[in-house]
Amino acid sequence: MTYREGGDYKQLAHDFIKDMYAYDNSEVLFKPTLASKKMFRGDLEGAVSYFVAGNDKYPEDNGFAIGPWADLEFENAGYIVEDNIGIVMGNKHLTQTNGNKVVANYTMGFKPNANGELQIVLHHSSLPNTPV
């Protein structure tokens, strides 16, 4: 069950991130969209905190994954596949439950683990630059 259904969303997020990100077998470079004080999350604990909040080590985290999101679309600008690493970048378009739209830029890198399953080793996300 998810956050909105009152389920154990923190455990669900922990298990999902542990499965999808390569923290167990590789260095992971993760720069979350809205992190400003602890901008880089090099371990599973920091990644989970960003997505679901509730960790005193990361008081700025509000739980990006439990935000008011209704839809998500990826618009890839390009990708590179070299040896056993794949990298993709582009824009992600998020729609909130009230209809407001948010655009963020992303770059993600994937590498197979020992079982041949792709895992994330690079995740950079930021809001687009707004000229002054």
XYZ file of N, CA and C in Angstrom:
396
model
N 0.837 -1.185 0.000
C 0.000 0.000 0.000
C 0.878 1.244 0.000
N 0.343 2.288 -0.546
C 1.109 3.515 -0.700
C 0.807 4.524 0.410
N 1.457 5.649 0.329
C 1.296 6.739 1.289
C -0.167 7.172 1.395
N -0.797 7.425 0.261
C -2.184 7.910 0.268
C -3.162 6.864 0.782
N -2.788 5.600 0.684
C -3.656 4.519 1.168
C -3.373 4.170 2.622
N -2.403 4.856 3.236
C -2.080 4.611 4.631
C -1.199 3.397 4.861
N -0.511 2.944 3.836
C 0.346 1.768 3.954
C 1.743 2.106 4.442
N 2.590 1.098 4.495
C 3.974 1.269 4.944
C 4.814 1.777 3.771
N 4.570 3.013 3.393
C 5.219 3.604 2.232
C 6.721 3.745 2.420
N 7.173 3.918 3.651
C 8.617 4.053 3.878
C 9.341 2.746 3.581
N 8.773 1.637 3.991
C 9.387 0.343 3.687
C 9.312 0.061 2.192
N 8.183 0.387 1.581
C 8.022 0.206 0.137
C 9.071 1.017 -0.615
N 9.278 2.277 -0.206
C 10.280 3.133 -0.851
C 11.679 2.581 -0.627
N 11.976 2.158 0.599
C 13.285 1.578 0.907
C 13.567 0.393 -0.009
N 12.609 -0.518 -0.112
C 12.797 -1.717 -0.929
C 12.946 -1.366 -2.408
N 12.149 -0.405 -2.884
C 12.217 0.012 -4.285
C 13.578 0.631 -4.598
N 14.038 1.542 -3.750
C 15.321 2.214 -3.980
C 16.468 1.215 -3.882
N 16.408 0.311 -2.927
C 17.439 -0.719 -2.776
C 17.521 -1.590 -4.026
N 16.380 -1.845 -4.640
C 16.330 -2.667 -5.852
C 16.782 -1.893 -7.091
N 16.364 -0.642 -7.216
C 16.595 0.128 -8.444
C 17.926 0.881 -8.472
N 18.450 1.259 -7.315
C 19.716 1.982 -7.232
C 20.815 1.008 -6.812
N 22.031 1.233 -7.262
C 23.139 0.287 -7.069
C 23.917 0.515 -5.774
N 23.271 1.013 -4.734
C 23.988 1.310 -3.490
C 24.698 0.095 -2.899
N 24.195 -1.105 -3.133
C 24.802 -2.310 -2.557
C 26.080 -2.748 -3.257
N 26.285 -2.306 -4.502
C 27.434 -2.843 -5.241
C 28.208 -1.817 -6.049
N 27.931 -0.537 -5.855
C 28.615 0.487 -6.637
C 28.466 1.834 -5.934
N 29.311 2.755 -6.295
C 29.081 4.132 -5.864
C 27.893 4.656 -6.662
N 27.019 5.401 -6.003
C 25.877 6.015 -6.668
C 26.005 7.522 -6.514
N 25.897 8.234 -7.622
C 25.928 9.693 -7.628
C 24.488 10.177 -7.750
N 23.934 10.697 -6.656
C 22.532 11.114 -6.632
C 22.453 12.541 -6.129
N 21.943 13.433 -6.992
C 21.699 14.830 -6.639
C 20.202 15.056 -6.809
N 19.442 15.026 -5.702
C 17.996 15.213 -5.787
C 17.600 16.621 -6.238
N 16.430 16.718 -6.813
C 15.923 17.978 -7.356
C 15.886 19.092 -6.321
N 15.305 18.834 -5.176
C 15.028 19.899 -4.210
C 15.951 19.908 -3.002
N 17.028 19.166 -3.035
C 17.973 19.168 -1.915
C 18.915 20.362 -2.041
N 19.075 21.116 -0.949
C 19.967 22.274 -1.005
C 21.009 22.269 0.113
N 20.702 21.687 1.246
C 21.665 21.661 2.351
C 22.570 20.435 2.248
N 21.990 19.280 2.119
C 22.743 18.047 1.859
C 22.382 17.640 0.437
N 23.105 18.244 -0.504
C 22.740 18.137 -1.918
C 23.002 16.782 -2.541
N 23.932 16.023 -2.010
C 24.315 14.765 -2.642
C 24.012 13.615 -1.696
N 23.438 12.548 -2.231
C 23.011 11.414 -1.422
C 23.747 10.161 -1.870
N 24.880 9.910 -1.238
C 25.735 8.790 -1.619
C 25.421 7.482 -0.934
N 24.322 7.450 -0.160
C 23.966 6.186 0.477
C 22.453 5.985 0.443
N 22.056 4.753 0.707
C 20.644 4.366 0.661
C 19.815 5.190 1.640
N 20.332 5.409 2.829
C 19.605 6.167 3.849
C 19.255 7.574 3.363
N 20.210 8.249 2.730
C 19.967 9.592 2.221
C 18.971 9.614 1.080
N 19.021 8.606 0.221
C 18.077 8.528 -0.898
C 16.661 8.284 -0.389
N 16.510 7.346 0.528
C 15.184 7.053 1.078
C 14.617 8.295 1.759
N 15.438 9.002 2.514
C 14.983 10.209 3.190
C 14.457 11.234 2.195
N 15.163 11.421 1.094
C 14.716 12.406 0.111
C 13.317 12.068 -0.402
N 13.075 10.807 -0.676
C 11.802 10.410 -1.278
C 10.644 10.333 -0.293
N 10.900 9.979 0.989
C 9.783 9.805 1.924
C 9.920 10.593 3.225
N 11.001 11.341 3.411
C 11.216 12.195 4.601
C 11.294 11.370 5.888
N 11.300 12.073 7.015
C 11.264 11.431 8.315
C 12.606 11.027 8.891
N 13.718 11.522 8.327
C 15.036 11.185 8.844
C 15.663 12.462 9.407
N 15.973 12.450 10.691
C 16.518 13.643 11.353
C 17.853 14.103 10.777
N 18.580 13.222 10.109
C 19.845 13.615 9.486
C 19.621 14.524 8.279
N 18.389 14.514 7.749
C 18.057 15.288 6.554
C 16.782 16.094 6.819
N 16.852 17.105 7.691
C 15.641 17.828 8.086
C 14.967 18.603 6.953
N 15.679 18.878 5.874
C 15.064 19.624 4.771
C 14.161 18.750 3.902
N 14.258 17.436 4.040
C 13.500 16.539 3.172
C 12.015 16.544 3.519
N 11.196 16.775 2.493
C 9.742 16.771 2.654
C 9.091 15.529 2.066
N 9.880 14.676 1.461
C 9.318 13.469 0.864
C 8.827 13.711 -0.552
N 9.766 13.815 -1.483
C 9.402 14.107 -2.873
C 8.386 13.104 -3.413
N 8.562 11.834 -3.125
C 7.680 10.798 -3.682
C 6.280 10.832 -3.086
N 6.126 11.428 -1.916
C 4.806 11.475 -1.295
C 4.141 12.836 -1.506
N 4.687 13.605 -2.433
C 4.112 14.899 -2.776
C 2.802 14.724 -3.532
N 2.199 15.817 -3.900
C 0.880 15.773 -4.542
C 0.954 15.474 -6.043
N 1.606 14.386 -6.413
C 1.811 14.079 -7.826
C 0.695 13.200 -8.370
N 0.224 13.548 -9.569
C -0.816 12.763 -10.231
C -0.291 12.083 -11.487
N 0.744 12.669 -12.117
C 1.232 12.114 -13.379
C 2.691 12.509 -13.582
N 3.390 11.701 -14.363
C 4.795 11.947 -14.680
C 5.059 11.492 -16.105
N 5.708 12.348 -16.880
C 6.118 11.992 -18.244
C 7.576 12.379 -18.429
N 8.333 11.500 -19.090
C 9.730 11.771 -19.401
C 9.859 12.170 -20.861
N 10.651 13.188 -21.115
C 10.956 13.655 -22.466
C 12.473 13.569 -22.619
N 12.928 12.495 -23.232
C 14.364 12.282 -23.375
C 14.949 13.220 -24.421
N 16.053 13.876 -24.071
C 16.767 14.729 -25.017
C 17.816 13.928 -25.772
N 18.307 12.864 -25.149
C 19.303 12.021 -25.793
C 19.818 10.969 -24.839
N 20.515 10.008 -25.413
C 21.082 8.951 -24.583
C 22.376 8.450 -25.190
N 23.179 7.811 -24.346
C 24.445 7.203 -24.755
C 24.486 5.807 -24.154
N 24.852 4.834 -24.968
C 25.112 3.486 -24.470
C 26.541 3.161 -24.857
N 27.378 2.934 -23.857
C 28.802 2.699 -24.080
C 29.223 1.550 -23.181
N 29.749 0.494 -23.789
C 30.115 -0.703 -23.032
C 28.905 -1.159 -22.213
N 29.033 -1.167 -20.891
C 27.919 -1.651 -20.072
C 27.224 -0.532 -19.289
N 27.352 0.703 -19.769
C 26.719 1.836 -19.089
C 25.803 2.576 -20.062
N 24.624 2.930 -19.587
C 23.687 3.735 -20.361
C 23.404 5.031 -19.629
N 23.389 6.132 -20.358
C 23.133 7.451 -19.775
C 22.026 8.112 -20.584
N 21.093 8.742 -19.902
C 19.992 9.431 -20.561
C 19.776 10.773 -19.867
N 19.357 11.768 -20.651
C 19.034 13.067 -20.058
C 17.832 13.663 -20.765
N 17.167 14.574 -20.077
C 16.003 15.224 -20.660
C 15.222 15.985 -19.612
N 13.932 16.118 -19.866
C 13.022 16.802 -18.947
C 11.997 15.811 -18.426
N 11.649 15.970 -17.153
C 10.514 15.213 -16.629
C 9.414 16.215 -16.325
N 8.230 15.868 -16.772
C 7.057 16.724 -16.609
C 6.163 16.091 -15.548
N 6.024 16.782 -14.424
C 5.210 16.280 -13.324
C 3.932 17.101 -13.236
N 2.819 16.429 -13.033
C 1.543 17.103 -12.849
C 1.065 16.839 -11.431
N 0.734 17.902 -10.728
C 0.236 17.770 -9.361
C -1.257 17.442 -9.382
N -1.774 16.994 -8.258
C -3.189 16.629 -8.180
C -4.109 17.820 -8.439
N -3.621 19.052 -8.223
C -4.432 20.243 -8.491
C -4.294 20.731 -9.933
N -3.527 19.998 -10.757
C -3.360 20.353 -12.162
C -2.123 21.172 -12.464
N -1.468 21.727 -11.449
C -0.238 22.481 -11.682
C 0.835 21.571 -12.260
N 1.658 22.150 -13.124
C 2.711 21.375 -13.777
C 4.082 21.877 -13.345
N 5.006 20.943 -13.192
C 6.381 21.238 -12.809
C 7.285 20.522 -13.800
N 8.327 21.213 -14.264
C 9.315 20.596 -15.149
C 10.646 20.559 -14.410
N 11.324 19.436 -14.494
C 12.666 19.303 -13.927
C 13.559 18.651 -14.972
N 14.829 19.005 -14.950
C 15.821 18.392 -15.841
C 16.407 17.179 -15.137
N 16.774 16.156 -15.900
C 17.373 14.977 -15.280
C 18.483 14.409 -16.152
N 19.410 13.748 -15.498
C 20.420 12.905 -16.131
C 20.492 11.652 -15.276
N 20.403 10.498 -15.917
C 20.462 9.233 -15.188
C 21.410 8.283 -15.889
N 22.154 7.536 -15.088
C 23.064 6.528 -15.614
C 22.708 5.165 -15.053
N 22.791 4.151 -15.903
C 22.421 2.787 -15.531
C 23.569 1.838 -15.839
N 23.701 0.839 -14.981
C 24.749 -0.156 -15.152
C 24.199 -1.490 -14.646
N 24.508 -2.599 -15.319
C 23.986 -3.881 -14.837
C 24.697 -4.341 -13.565
N 23.927 -4.984 -12.683
C 24.521 -5.581 -11.487
C 25.017 -6.990 -11.835
N 25.435 -7.748 -10.844
C 25.986 -9.089 -11.078
C 24.967 -10.035 -11.708
N 23.675 -9.753 -11.524
C 22.617 -10.579 -12.117
C 22.189 -10.078 -13.495
N 22.842 -9.023 -13.987
C 22.504 -8.473 -15.294
C 21.333 -7.507 -15.282
N 20.812 -7.172 -14.099
C 19.692 -6.241 -13.993
C 20.219 -4.812 -13.941
N 19.613 -3.922 -14.725
C 20.052 -2.526 -14.723
C 19.712 -1.863 -13.399
N 20.685 -1.121 -12.877
C 20.479 -0.328 -11.673
C 21.013 1.081 -11.910
N 20.453 2.016 -11.182
C 20.839 3.421 -11.308
C 22.143 3.663 -10.554
N 23.120 4.252 -11.252
C 24.390 4.646 -10.634
C 24.581 6.165 -10.680
N 23.751 6.844 -11.464
C 23.792 8.308 -11.577
C 22.367 8.820 -11.673
N 22.022 9.770 -10.818
C 20.700 10.401 -10.859
C 20.890 11.858 -10.450
N 20.822 12.727 -11.430
C 20.919 14.167 -11.170
C 19.621 14.800 -11.639
N 19.028 15.596 -10.790
C 17.789 16.271 -11.148
C 17.843 17.692 -10.615
N 17.359 18.626 -11.418
C 17.360 20.027 -11.000
C 16.234 20.760 -11.705
N 15.864 21.881 -11.142
C 14.863 22.729 -11.781
C 15.545 23.541 -12.871
N 14.843 23.829 -13.965
C 15.453 24.610 -15.047
C 15.900 25.988 -14.565
N 16.943 26.485 -15.188
C 17.444 27.816 -14.881
C 16.399 28.857 -15.265
N 16.185 29.810 -14.386
C 15.278 30.916 -14.674
C 16.119 32.180 -14.817
N 16.213 32.734 -16.024
C 17.020 33.950 -16.211
C 16.515 35.094 -15.336
N 17.459 35.892 -14.861
C 17.113 37.033 -13.996
C 16.760 38.221 -14.844
